[in-house]
PDB file of C-alpha atoms in Angstrom:
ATOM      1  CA  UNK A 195      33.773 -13.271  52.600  1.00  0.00           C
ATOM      2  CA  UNK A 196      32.627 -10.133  50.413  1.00  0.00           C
ATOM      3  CA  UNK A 197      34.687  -9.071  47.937  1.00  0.00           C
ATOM      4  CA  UNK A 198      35.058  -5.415  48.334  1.00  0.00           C
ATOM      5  CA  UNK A 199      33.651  -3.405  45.181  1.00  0.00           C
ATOM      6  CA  UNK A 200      36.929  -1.127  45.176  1.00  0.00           C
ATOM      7  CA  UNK A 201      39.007  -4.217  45.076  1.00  0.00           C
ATOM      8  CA  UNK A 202      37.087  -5.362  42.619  1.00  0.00           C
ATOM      9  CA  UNK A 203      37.619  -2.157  40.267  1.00  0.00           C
ATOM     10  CA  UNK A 204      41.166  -2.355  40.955  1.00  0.00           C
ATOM     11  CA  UNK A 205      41.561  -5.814  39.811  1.00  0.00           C
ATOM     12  CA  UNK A 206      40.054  -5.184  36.846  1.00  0.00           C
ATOM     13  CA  UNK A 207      41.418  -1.624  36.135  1.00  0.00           C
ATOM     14  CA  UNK A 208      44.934  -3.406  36.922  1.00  0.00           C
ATOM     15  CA  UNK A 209      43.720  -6.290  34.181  1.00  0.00           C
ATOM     16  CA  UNK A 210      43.064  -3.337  31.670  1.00  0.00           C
ATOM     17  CA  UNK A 211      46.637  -1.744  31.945  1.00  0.00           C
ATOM     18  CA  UNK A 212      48.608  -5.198  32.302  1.00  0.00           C
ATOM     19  CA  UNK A 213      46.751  -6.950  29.166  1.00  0.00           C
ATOM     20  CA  UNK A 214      46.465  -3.984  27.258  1.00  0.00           C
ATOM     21  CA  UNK A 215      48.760  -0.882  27.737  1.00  0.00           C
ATOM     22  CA  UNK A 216      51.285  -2.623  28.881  1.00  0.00           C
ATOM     23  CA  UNK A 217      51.721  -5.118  25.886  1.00  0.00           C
ATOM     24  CA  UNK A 218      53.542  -4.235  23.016  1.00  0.00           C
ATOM     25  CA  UNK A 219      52.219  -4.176  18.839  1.00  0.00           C
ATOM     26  CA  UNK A 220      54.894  -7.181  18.848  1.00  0.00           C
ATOM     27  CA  UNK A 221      53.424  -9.445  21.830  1.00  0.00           C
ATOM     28  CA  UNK A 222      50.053  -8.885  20.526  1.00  0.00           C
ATOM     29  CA  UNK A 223      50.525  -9.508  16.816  1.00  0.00           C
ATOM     30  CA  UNK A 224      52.823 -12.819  17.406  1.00  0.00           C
ATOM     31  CA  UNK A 225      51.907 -14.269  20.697  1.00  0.00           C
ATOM     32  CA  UNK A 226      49.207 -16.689  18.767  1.00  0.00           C
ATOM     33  CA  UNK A 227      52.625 -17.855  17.253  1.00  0.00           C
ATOM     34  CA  UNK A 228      55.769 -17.081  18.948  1.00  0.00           C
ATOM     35  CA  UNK A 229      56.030 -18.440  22.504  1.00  0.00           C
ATOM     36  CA  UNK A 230      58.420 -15.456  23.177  1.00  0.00           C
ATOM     37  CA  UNK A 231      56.443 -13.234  22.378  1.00  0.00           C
ATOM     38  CA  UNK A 232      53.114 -14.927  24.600  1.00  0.00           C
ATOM     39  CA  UNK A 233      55.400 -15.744  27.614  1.00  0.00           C
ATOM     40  CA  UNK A 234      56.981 -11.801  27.077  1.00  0.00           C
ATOM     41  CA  UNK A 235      53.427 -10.409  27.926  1.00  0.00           C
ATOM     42  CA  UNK A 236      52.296 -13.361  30.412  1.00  0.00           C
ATOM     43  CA  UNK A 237      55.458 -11.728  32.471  1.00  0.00           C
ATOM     44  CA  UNK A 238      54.611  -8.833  32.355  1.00  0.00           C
ATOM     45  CA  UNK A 239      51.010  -9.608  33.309  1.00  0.00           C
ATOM     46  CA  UNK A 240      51.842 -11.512  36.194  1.00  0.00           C
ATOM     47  CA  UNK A 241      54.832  -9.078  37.225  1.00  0.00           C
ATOM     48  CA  UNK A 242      51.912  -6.549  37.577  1.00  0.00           C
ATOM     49  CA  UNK A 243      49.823  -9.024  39.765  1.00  0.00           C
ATOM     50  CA  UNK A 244      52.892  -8.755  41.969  1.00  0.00           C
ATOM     51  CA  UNK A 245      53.259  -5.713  42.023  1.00  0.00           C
ATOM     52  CA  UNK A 246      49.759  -5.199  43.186  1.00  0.00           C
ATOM     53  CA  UNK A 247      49.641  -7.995  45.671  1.00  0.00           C
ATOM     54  CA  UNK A 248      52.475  -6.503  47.661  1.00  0.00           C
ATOM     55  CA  UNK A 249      51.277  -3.265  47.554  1.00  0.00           C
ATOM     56  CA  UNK A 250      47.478  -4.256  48.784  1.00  0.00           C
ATOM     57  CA  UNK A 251      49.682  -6.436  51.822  1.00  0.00           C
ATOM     58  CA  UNK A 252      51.566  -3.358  52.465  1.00  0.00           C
ATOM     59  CA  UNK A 253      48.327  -1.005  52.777  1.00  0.00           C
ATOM     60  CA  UNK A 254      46.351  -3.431  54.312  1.00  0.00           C
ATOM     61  CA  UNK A 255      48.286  -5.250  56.404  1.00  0.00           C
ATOM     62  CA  UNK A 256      46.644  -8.002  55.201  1.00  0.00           C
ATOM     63  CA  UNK A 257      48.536 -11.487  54.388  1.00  0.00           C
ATOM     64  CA  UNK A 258      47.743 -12.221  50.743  1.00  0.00           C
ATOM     65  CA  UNK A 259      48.374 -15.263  49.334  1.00  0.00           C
ATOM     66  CA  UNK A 260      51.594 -14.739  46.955  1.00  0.00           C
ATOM     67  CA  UNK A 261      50.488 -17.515  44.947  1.00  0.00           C
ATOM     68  CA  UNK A 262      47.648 -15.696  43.530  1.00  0.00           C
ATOM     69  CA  UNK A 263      50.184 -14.153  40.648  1.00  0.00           C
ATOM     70  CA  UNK A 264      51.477 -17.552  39.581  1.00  0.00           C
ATOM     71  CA  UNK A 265      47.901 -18.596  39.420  1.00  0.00           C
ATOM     72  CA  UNK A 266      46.422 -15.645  37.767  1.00  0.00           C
ATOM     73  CA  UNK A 267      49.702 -15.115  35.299  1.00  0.00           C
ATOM     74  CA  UNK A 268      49.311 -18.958  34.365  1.00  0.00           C
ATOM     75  CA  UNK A 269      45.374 -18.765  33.774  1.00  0.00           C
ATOM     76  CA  UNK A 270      46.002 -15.984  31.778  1.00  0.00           C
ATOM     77  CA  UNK A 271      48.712 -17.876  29.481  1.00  0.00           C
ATOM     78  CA  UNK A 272      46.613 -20.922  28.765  1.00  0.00           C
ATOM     79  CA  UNK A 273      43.733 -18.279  28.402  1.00  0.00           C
ATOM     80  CA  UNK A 274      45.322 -16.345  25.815  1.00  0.00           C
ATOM     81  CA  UNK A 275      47.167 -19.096  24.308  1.00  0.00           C
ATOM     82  CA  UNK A 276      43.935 -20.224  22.348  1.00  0.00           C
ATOM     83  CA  UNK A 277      41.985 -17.070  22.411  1.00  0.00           C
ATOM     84  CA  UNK A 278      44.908 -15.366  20.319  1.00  0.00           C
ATOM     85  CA  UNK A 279      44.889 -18.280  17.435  1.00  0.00           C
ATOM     86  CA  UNK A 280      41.383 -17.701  17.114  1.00  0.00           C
ATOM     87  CA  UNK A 281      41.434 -14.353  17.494  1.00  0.00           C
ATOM     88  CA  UNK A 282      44.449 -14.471  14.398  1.00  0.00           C
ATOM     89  CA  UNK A 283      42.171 -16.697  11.942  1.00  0.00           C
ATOM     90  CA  UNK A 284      39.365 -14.367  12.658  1.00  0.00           C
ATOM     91  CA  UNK A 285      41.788 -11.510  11.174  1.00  0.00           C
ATOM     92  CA  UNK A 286      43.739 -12.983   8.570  1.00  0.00           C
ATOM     93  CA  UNK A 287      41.344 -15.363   7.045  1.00  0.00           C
ATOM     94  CA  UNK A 288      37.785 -14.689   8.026  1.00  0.00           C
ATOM     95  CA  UNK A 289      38.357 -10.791   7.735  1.00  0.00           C
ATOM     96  CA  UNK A 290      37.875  -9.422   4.461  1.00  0.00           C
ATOM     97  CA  UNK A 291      35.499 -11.855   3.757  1.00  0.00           C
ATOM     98  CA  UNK A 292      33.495 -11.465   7.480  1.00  0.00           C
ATOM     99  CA  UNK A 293      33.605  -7.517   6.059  1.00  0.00           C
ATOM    100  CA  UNK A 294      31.651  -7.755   2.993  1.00  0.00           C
ATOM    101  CA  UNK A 295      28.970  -9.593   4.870  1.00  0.00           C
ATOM    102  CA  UNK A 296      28.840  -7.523   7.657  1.00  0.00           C
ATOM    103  CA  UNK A 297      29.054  -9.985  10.288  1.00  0.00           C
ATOM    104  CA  UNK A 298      32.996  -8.846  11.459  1.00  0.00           C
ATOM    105  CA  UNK A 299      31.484  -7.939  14.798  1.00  0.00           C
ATOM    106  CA  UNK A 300      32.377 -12.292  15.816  1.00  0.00           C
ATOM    107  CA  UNK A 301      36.140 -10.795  15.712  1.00  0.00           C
ATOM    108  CA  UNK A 302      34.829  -8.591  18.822  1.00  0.00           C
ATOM    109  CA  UNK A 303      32.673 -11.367  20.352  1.00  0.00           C
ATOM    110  CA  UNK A 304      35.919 -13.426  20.556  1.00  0.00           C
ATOM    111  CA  UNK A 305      37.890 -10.097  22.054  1.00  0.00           C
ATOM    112  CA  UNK A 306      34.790 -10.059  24.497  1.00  0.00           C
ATOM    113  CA  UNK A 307      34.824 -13.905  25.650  1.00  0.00           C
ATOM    114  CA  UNK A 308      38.656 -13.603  25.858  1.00  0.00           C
ATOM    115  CA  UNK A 309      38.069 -10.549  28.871  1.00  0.00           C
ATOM    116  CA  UNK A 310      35.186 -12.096  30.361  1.00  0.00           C
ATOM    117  CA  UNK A 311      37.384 -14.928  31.135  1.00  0.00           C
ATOM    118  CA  UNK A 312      39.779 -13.272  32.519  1.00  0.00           C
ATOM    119  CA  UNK A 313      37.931 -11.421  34.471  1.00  0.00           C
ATOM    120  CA  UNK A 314      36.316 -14.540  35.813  1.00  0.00           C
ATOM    121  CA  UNK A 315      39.411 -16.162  36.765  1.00  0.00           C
ATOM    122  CA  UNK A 316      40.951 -12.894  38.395  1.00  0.00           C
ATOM    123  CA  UNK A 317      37.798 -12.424  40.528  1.00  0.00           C
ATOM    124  CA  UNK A 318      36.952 -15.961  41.428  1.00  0.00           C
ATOM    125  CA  UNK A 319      40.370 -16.764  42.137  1.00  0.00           C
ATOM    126  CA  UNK A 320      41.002 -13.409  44.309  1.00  0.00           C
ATOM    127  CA  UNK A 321      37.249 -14.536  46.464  1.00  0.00           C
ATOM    128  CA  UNK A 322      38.642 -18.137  47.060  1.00  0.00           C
ATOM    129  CA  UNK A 323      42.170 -17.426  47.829  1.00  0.00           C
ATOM    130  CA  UNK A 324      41.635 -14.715  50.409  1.00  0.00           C
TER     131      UNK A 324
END
């Protein structure tokens, strides 16, 4: 089965405001850290992958498979577990010094890698599950 381009752009449009608008200076500065603060914006990341599953099985009629949240909320947690310590030693340590020799853009590659796997598991996850 096809996966529909405007589903596709939804998904990730949906990523966008759940990983990123929707998570606060304090989730995104402590969650390599604080597991309150990582499992505060998984929730709220997943809680919008609700959200949007019921409302595509409302509009559609289609049966989605409600376990595509957990999945996608728990990818996203081990995802972002690791990405945000490396992310964090990028910043504090490698920073200043990453500056002067003009090669900070690796900060950015990480940020990069981190989204393209999420975007990865949202998409492949969505094909195989419906």
């Amino acid at each position: 089965m096809e996966i529909n381009l405007w589903v596709v752009l939804a998904l990730l449009a949906l990523h966008f405001i759940a990983d990123f608008i929707l998570q606060t200076d304090w989730m995104a500065t402590n969650k390599w850290k604080d597991p309150d603060a990582l499992l505060s914006h998984v929730f709220i990341y997943t809680l919008c992958f609700f959200v949007f599953t019921g409302i595509v099985s409302i509009v559609t009629g289609a049966a989605l498979i409600w376990l595509y949240p957990f999945i996608v909320g728990a990818l996203h947690y081990f995802t972002d577990k690791y990405t945000s310590r490396w992310t964090h030693r990028l910043w504090e340590e490698w920073t200043h010094r990453l500056w002067e020799e003009k090669k900070v853009h690796w900060f950015f590659v990480v940020i990069g890698f981190d989204q393209l796997l999420h975007f990865i598991q949202i998409l492949l996850l969505f094909k195989l599950l419906s």
